Amino acid sequence: MIIPWEQIDPDTLYNLIESFVLREGTDYGEQEKSLAQKVEDVKRQLKSGEAVVVWSELHENINIMPRGRFHGHADETPGE
């Protein structure tokens, strides 16, 4: 189920994004980005709709993923 990022407390959202960034270990090429830059990148993706915050009832966890990888029901996606 998609959780609207706007409904998450700002401190909680920051911690969620930071945890996601640290867990993902993404390679940014020749120019490494700081943690703060990576967090801002993810926040921008959430704001633009490229990424979504997803709660998995099956696994009882929350995650951030690209919108295209989310395979929920249409009624779980805001605006659809």
PDB file of C-alpha atoms in Angstrom:
ATOM      1  CA  MET A   1       0.000   0.000   0.000  1.00  0.00           C
ATOM      2  CA  ILE A   2       1.361   3.440  -0.915  1.00  0.00           C
ATOM      3  CA  ILE A   3       1.726   5.839   2.001  1.00  0.00           C
ATOM      4  CA  PRO A   4       1.494   9.497   0.919  1.00  0.00           C
ATOM      5  CA  TRP A   5       4.873  10.974   1.897  1.00  0.00           C
ATOM      6  CA  GLU A   6       3.161  14.284   2.753  1.00  0.00           C
ATOM      7  CA  GLN A   7       1.347  12.562   5.635  1.00  0.00           C
ATOM      8  CA  ILE A   8       4.585  11.387   7.273  1.00  0.00           C
ATOM      9  CA  ASP A   9       6.090  13.546  10.022  1.00  0.00           C
ATOM     10  CA  PRO A  10       9.077  15.450   8.528  1.00  0.00           C
ATOM     11  CA  ASP A  11      11.584  13.986  11.022  1.00  0.00           C
ATOM     12  CA  THR A  12      10.256  10.481  10.437  1.00  0.00           C
ATOM     13  CA  LEU A  13      10.395  10.981   6.669  1.00  0.00           C
ATOM     14  CA  TYR A  14      14.005  12.192   6.894  1.00  0.00           C
ATOM     15  CA  ASN A  15      14.953   9.143   8.985  1.00  0.00           C
ATOM     16  CA  LEU A  16      13.156   6.830   6.558  1.00  0.00           C
ATOM     17  CA  ILE A  17      14.939   8.350   3.555  1.00  0.00           C
ATOM     18  CA  GLU A  18      18.303   8.309   5.326  1.00  0.00           C
ATOM     19  CA  SER A  19      17.848   4.644   6.245  1.00  0.00           C
ATOM     20  CA  PHE A  20      16.883   3.851   2.645  1.00  0.00           C
ATOM     21  CA  VAL A  21      19.930   5.683   1.234  1.00  0.00           C
ATOM     22  CA  LEU A  22      22.326   3.952   3.636  1.00  0.00           C
ATOM     23  CA  ARG A  23      20.785   0.544   2.895  1.00  0.00           C
ATOM     24  CA  GLU A  24      20.782   0.945  -0.889  1.00  0.00           C
ATOM     25  CA  GLY A  25      24.486   1.729  -1.267  1.00  0.00           C
ATOM     26  CA  THR A  26      23.895   3.219  -4.718  1.00  0.00           C
ATOM     27  CA  ASP A  27      26.910   3.965  -6.918  1.00  0.00           C
ATOM     28  CA  TYR A  28      26.886   7.579  -8.066  1.00  0.00           C
ATOM     29  CA  GLY A  29      29.778   7.253 -10.517  1.00  0.00           C
ATOM     30  CA  GLU A  30      32.972   9.265 -10.370  1.00  0.00           C
ATOM     31  CA  GLN A  31      31.584  12.044  -8.189  1.00  0.00           C
ATOM     32  CA  GLU A  32      30.355  10.619  -4.890  1.00  0.00           C
ATOM     33  CA  LYS A  33      27.460  12.476  -3.251  1.00  0.00           C
ATOM     34  CA  SER A  34      27.162  13.282   0.437  1.00  0.00           C
ATOM     35  CA  LEU A  35      24.468  11.648   2.550  1.00  0.00           C
ATOM     36  CA  ALA A  36      22.578  14.957   2.635  1.00  0.00           C
ATOM     37  CA  GLN A  37      22.666  15.180  -1.183  1.00  0.00           C
ATOM     38  CA  LYS A  38      21.406  11.600  -1.525  1.00  0.00           C
ATOM     39  CA  VAL A  39      18.581  12.292   0.950  1.00  0.00           C
ATOM     40  CA  GLU A  40      17.590  15.401  -1.039  1.00  0.00           C
ATOM     41  CA  ASP A  41      17.647  13.393  -4.284  1.00  0.00           C
ATOM     42  CA  VAL A  42      15.232  10.830  -2.837  1.00  0.00           C
ATOM     43  CA  LYS A  43      13.010  13.556  -1.378  1.00  0.00           C
ATOM     44  CA  ARG A  44      12.873  15.210  -4.818  1.00  0.00           C
ATOM     45  CA  GLN A  45      11.871  11.872  -6.358  1.00  0.00           C
ATOM     46  CA  LEU A  46       9.079  11.491  -3.788  1.00  0.00           C
ATOM     47  CA  LYS A  47       7.828  15.026  -4.487  1.00  0.00           C
ATOM     48  CA  SER A  48       7.849  14.453  -8.256  1.00  0.00           C
ATOM     49  CA  GLY A  49       6.102  11.081  -7.960  1.00  0.00           C
ATOM     50  CA  GLU A  50       9.050   9.124  -9.397  1.00  0.00           C
ATOM     51  CA  ALA A  51       9.347   7.256  -6.082  1.00  0.00           C
ATOM     52  CA  VAL A  52       6.760   6.188  -3.515  1.00  0.00           C
ATOM     53  CA  VAL A  53       6.714   5.165   0.143  1.00  0.00           C
ATOM     54  CA  VAL A  54       5.267   1.658   0.386  1.00  0.00           C
ATOM     55  CA  TRP A  55       4.021  -0.309   3.391  1.00  0.00           C
ATOM     56  CA  SER A  56       4.151  -4.095   3.005  1.00  0.00           C
ATOM     57  CA  GLU A  57       1.599  -5.825   5.205  1.00  0.00           C
ATOM     58  CA  LEU A  58       3.112  -9.191   4.287  1.00  0.00           C
ATOM     59  CA  HIS A  59       6.620  -8.225   5.435  1.00  0.00           C
ATOM     60  CA  GLU A  60       5.446  -5.611   7.961  1.00  0.00           C
ATOM     61  CA  ASN A  61       7.955  -3.034   6.742  1.00  0.00           C
ATOM     62  CA  ILE A  62       8.093   0.282   4.977  1.00  0.00           C
ATOM     63  CA  ASN A  63      10.251   1.012   1.953  1.00  0.00           C
ATOM     64  CA  ILE A  64      10.857   3.531  -0.813  1.00  0.00           C
ATOM     65  CA  MET A  65      10.750   2.320  -4.392  1.00  0.00           C
ATOM     66  CA  PRO A  66      10.389   3.633  -7.924  1.00  0.00           C
ATOM     67  CA  ARG A  67       6.700   4.076  -8.779  1.00  0.00           C
ATOM     68  CA  GLY A  68       7.095   1.692 -11.736  1.00  0.00           C
ATOM     69  CA  ARG A  69       8.201  -1.162  -9.455  1.00  0.00           C
ATOM     70  CA  PHE A  70       5.152  -0.905  -7.179  1.00  0.00           C
ATOM     71  CA  HIS A  71       2.640  -3.612  -8.084  1.00  0.00           C
ATOM     72  CA  GLY A  72      -0.228  -2.727  -5.771  1.00  0.00           C
ATOM     73  CA  HIS A  73      -3.872  -2.386  -6.576  1.00  0.00           C
ATOM     74  CA  ALA A  74      -5.083   0.700  -8.445  1.00  0.00           C
ATOM     75  CA  ASP A  75      -7.196   1.729  -5.441  1.00  0.00           C
ATOM     76  CA  GLU A  76      -4.036   1.848  -3.328  1.00  0.00           C
ATOM     77  CA  THR A  77      -2.350   4.402  -5.566  1.00  0.00           C
ATOM     78  CA  PRO A  78      -3.383   8.010  -4.790  1.00  0.00           C
ATOM     79  CA  GLY A  79      -4.774   9.861  -7.759  1.00  0.00           C
ATOM     80  CA  GLU A  80      -5.620   6.782  -9.816  1.00  0.00           C
TER      81      GLU A  80
END
